[in-house]
Each structure stands twice: as structure tokens, then as C-alpha cells.
PDB file of C-alpha atoms in Angstrom:
ATOM      1  CA  MET A 193       0.050   0.167  -0.236  1.00  0.00           C
ATOM      2  CA  ASN A 194       3.179   1.957   0.926  1.00  0.00           C
ATOM      3  CA  PHE A 195       4.421   1.822  -2.664  1.00  0.00           C
ATOM      4  CA  LYS A 196       1.131   2.819  -4.499  1.00  0.00           C
ATOM      5  CA  PHE A 197       0.967   5.609  -2.805  1.00  0.00           C
ATOM      6  CA  ILE A 198       4.160   6.523  -2.737  1.00  0.00           C
ATOM      7  CA  PHE A 199       4.172   5.817  -6.988  1.00  0.00           C
ATOM      8  CA  ALA A 200       0.817   7.385  -7.173  1.00  0.00           C
ATOM      9  CA  THR A 201       2.749  10.465  -5.256  1.00  0.00           C
ATOM     10  CA  LEU A 202       6.345  10.522  -7.961  1.00  0.00           C
ATOM     11  CA  ILE A 203       3.599  10.181 -11.181  1.00  0.00           C
ATOM     12  CA  ILE A 204       0.773  12.444  -9.905  1.00  0.00           C
ATOM     13  CA  ALA A 205       3.263  16.207  -8.309  1.00  0.00           C
ATOM     14  CA  PRO A 206       5.293  16.749 -11.436  1.00  0.00           C
ATOM     15  CA  LEU A 207       2.007  16.814 -13.494  1.00  0.00           C
ATOM     16  CA  ALA A 208       0.429  18.932 -11.026  1.00  0.00           C
ATOM     17  CA  LEU A 209       3.440  21.508 -10.404  1.00  0.00           C
ATOM     18  CA  THR A 210       3.792  22.014 -14.046  1.00  0.00           C
ATOM     19  CA  ALA A 211      -0.088  22.762 -14.483  1.00  0.00           C
ATOM     20  CA  CYS A 212      -0.374  25.127 -10.789  1.00  0.00           C
ATOM     21  CA  SER A 213       3.242  26.583 -12.476  1.00  0.00           C
ATOM     22  CA  LYS A 214       3.199  30.466 -13.091  1.00  0.00           C
ATOM     23  CA  GLN A 215       2.660  31.118 -16.580  1.00  0.00           C
ATOM     24  CA  GLU A 216       4.548  33.823 -18.371  1.00  0.00           C
ATOM     25  CA  LYS A 217       3.032  35.731 -21.235  1.00  0.00           C
ATOM     26  CA  ALA A 218       4.646  38.034 -24.044  1.00  0.00           C
ATOM     27  CA  PRO A 219       4.326  41.500 -22.875  1.00  0.00           C
ATOM     28  CA  ALA A 220       1.914  43.382 -25.654  1.00  0.00           C
ATOM     29  CA  SER A 221       4.813  45.490 -26.368  1.00  0.00           C
ATOM     30  CA  GLU A 222       6.671  42.708 -27.997  1.00  0.00           C
ATOM     31  CA  GLN A 223       4.239  41.653 -30.038  1.00  0.00           C
ATOM     32  CA  THR A 224       3.858  44.771 -31.791  1.00  0.00           C
ATOM     33  CA  THR A 225       7.009  45.159 -32.198  1.00  0.00           C
ATOM     34  CA  ALA A 226       7.207  42.624 -34.518  1.00  0.00           C
ATOM     35  CA  ALA A 227       4.411  42.891 -36.557  1.00  0.00           C
ATOM     36  CA  THR A 228       5.876  46.144 -37.566  1.00  0.00           C
ATOM     37  CA  ASP A 229       9.117  44.542 -37.812  1.00  0.00           C
ATOM     38  CA  ALA A 230       7.701  43.004 -40.503  1.00  0.00           C
ATOM     39  CA  ALA A 231       6.143  46.404 -42.792  1.00  0.00           C
ATOM     40  CA  MET A 232       8.983  47.924 -42.774  1.00  0.00           C
ATOM     41  CA  VAL A 233      10.727  45.622 -45.293  1.00  0.00           C
ATOM     42  CA  THR A 234      11.199  47.744 -48.764  1.00  0.00           C
ATOM     43  CA  PRO A 235      10.119  46.013 -51.581  1.00  0.00           C
ATOM     44  CA  GLU A 236      14.176  45.779 -52.638  1.00  0.00           C
ATOM     45  CA  GLN A 237      15.235  44.692 -49.255  1.00  0.00           C
ATOM     46  CA  GLN A 238      12.499  41.510 -49.826  1.00  0.00           C
ATOM     47  CA  ALA A 239      13.673  40.549 -52.908  1.00  0.00           C
ATOM     48  CA  VAL A 240      16.934  40.163 -51.542  1.00  0.00           C
ATOM     49  CA  ILE A 241      16.237  38.303 -49.071  1.00  0.00           C
ATOM     50  CA  ASP A 242      14.422  36.673 -51.729  1.00  0.00           C
ATOM     51  CA  THR A 243      17.648  35.793 -53.860  1.00  0.00           C
ATOM     52  CA  ILE A 244      19.319  34.836 -50.973  1.00  0.00           C
ATOM     53  CA  ASP A 245      16.908  32.211 -50.114  1.00  0.00           C
ATOM     54  CA  LYS A 246      16.915  30.679 -53.175  1.00  0.00           C
ATOM     55  CA  PRO A 247      18.471  27.237 -54.174  1.00  0.00           C
ATOM     56  CA  VAL A 248      20.905  27.048 -55.809  1.00  0.00           C
ATOM     57  CA  LEU A 249      20.796  23.405 -58.021  1.00  0.00           C
ATOM     58  CA  ASP A 250      23.685  22.482 -59.983  1.00  0.00           C
ATOM     59  CA  GLU A 251      25.425  18.923 -61.422  1.00  0.00           C
ATOM     60  CA  LYS A 252      26.765  19.381 -57.968  1.00  0.00           C
ATOM     61  CA  ASN A 253      23.803  18.362 -56.327  1.00  0.00           C
ATOM     62  CA  THR A 254      23.887  14.789 -55.766  1.00  0.00           C
ATOM     63  CA  ASP A 255      20.697  14.198 -53.528  1.00  0.00           C
ATOM     64  CA  VAL A 256      18.666  12.159 -55.842  1.00  0.00           C
ATOM     65  CA  SER A 257      20.445  10.473 -58.850  1.00  0.00           C
ATOM     66  CA  ALA A 258      19.120  11.518 -62.633  1.00  0.00           C
ATOM     67  CA  GLU A 259      18.160   7.399 -63.091  1.00  0.00           C
ATOM     68  CA  LYS A 260      15.961   7.821 -60.435  1.00  0.00           C
ATOM     69  CA  ALA A 261      14.507  11.667 -61.058  1.00  0.00           C
ATOM     70  CA  ASN A 262      13.083  10.833 -64.585  1.00  0.00           C
ATOM     71  CA  ALA A 263      12.303   7.439 -63.953  1.00  0.00           C
ATOM     72  CA  ALA A 264       8.645   7.237 -64.677  1.00  0.00           C
ATOM     73  CA  THR A 265       6.036   6.948 -62.029  1.00  0.00           C
ATOM     74  CA  ASP A 266       4.290   3.596 -60.944  1.00  0.00           C
ATOM     75  CA  LEU A 267       1.022   2.881 -60.855  1.00  0.00           C
ATOM     76  CA  ALA A 268      -1.573   3.909 -57.950  1.00  0.00           C
ATOM     77  CA  THR A 269      -2.945   1.105 -56.374  1.00  0.00           C
ATOM     78  CA  PRO A 270      -5.847  -0.302 -57.355  1.00  0.00           C
ATOM     79  CA  ALA A 271      -9.163   0.078 -55.787  1.00  0.00           C
ATOM     80  CA  THR A 272     -11.561  -2.690 -56.662  1.00  0.00           C
ATOM     81  CA  GLU A 273     -10.110  -5.663 -58.209  1.00  0.00           C
ATOM     82  CA  VAL A 274     -11.239  -4.791 -60.869  1.00  0.00           C
ATOM     83  CA  GLU A 275      -8.811  -2.583 -61.748  1.00  0.00           C
ATOM     84  CA  ALA A 276      -6.055  -4.395 -60.759  1.00  0.00           C
ATOM     85  CA  SER A 277      -6.511  -6.876 -62.988  1.00  0.00           C
ATOM     86  CA  LYS A 278      -6.950  -4.460 -66.144  1.00  0.00           C
ATOM     87  CA  ALA A 279      -3.504  -3.248 -64.497  1.00  0.00           C
ATOM     88  CA  GLN A 280      -2.029  -6.352 -64.838  1.00  0.00           C
TER      89      GLN A 280
END
């Protein structure tokens, strides 16, 4: 009986302490500052950001081989047995 009580206490105590802890909320001034910073980006700055964000694809990019990239796709799984027999 003591073991079950201690075990239950060890399980429930962290949950209760977490649920009852003080919640930190961001001040309203921080939320408005982030919104105004995004609005202050000029079109020229956005164009530079867009060019930096684009990945460079060249012949050294070997993530996927050309055979796999250009291979024909497999047929989708047929919904019925009739479609399965037609596909074969």
C-alpha cells in the first residue's frame, strides 16, 4: 500500500506542479514590435531576401540520381480487384 501511494505521488506531483506553475505571457509591446518590423521591409530588401533564400541547383547537387529523378512513376494502388486485373 505504501509503495502504491509513493508511486502515485511521484507520478502526480510533477504534473500538478507544472499545471499550477506561473504562466509567462509576452508583453503586448513585444508583439507589436515584431509586427511593425515585418511591415518596414522595403521591396528592395525583400528582393534581396528572396534571392538569398533560393537554393542553388547545379551539377554538384547529388541528392537524387538522374535515373531516379527521371524514372516513370509507379501505378497507384487500384481501388478494386477489377482495376487490379486490368493493370496486370
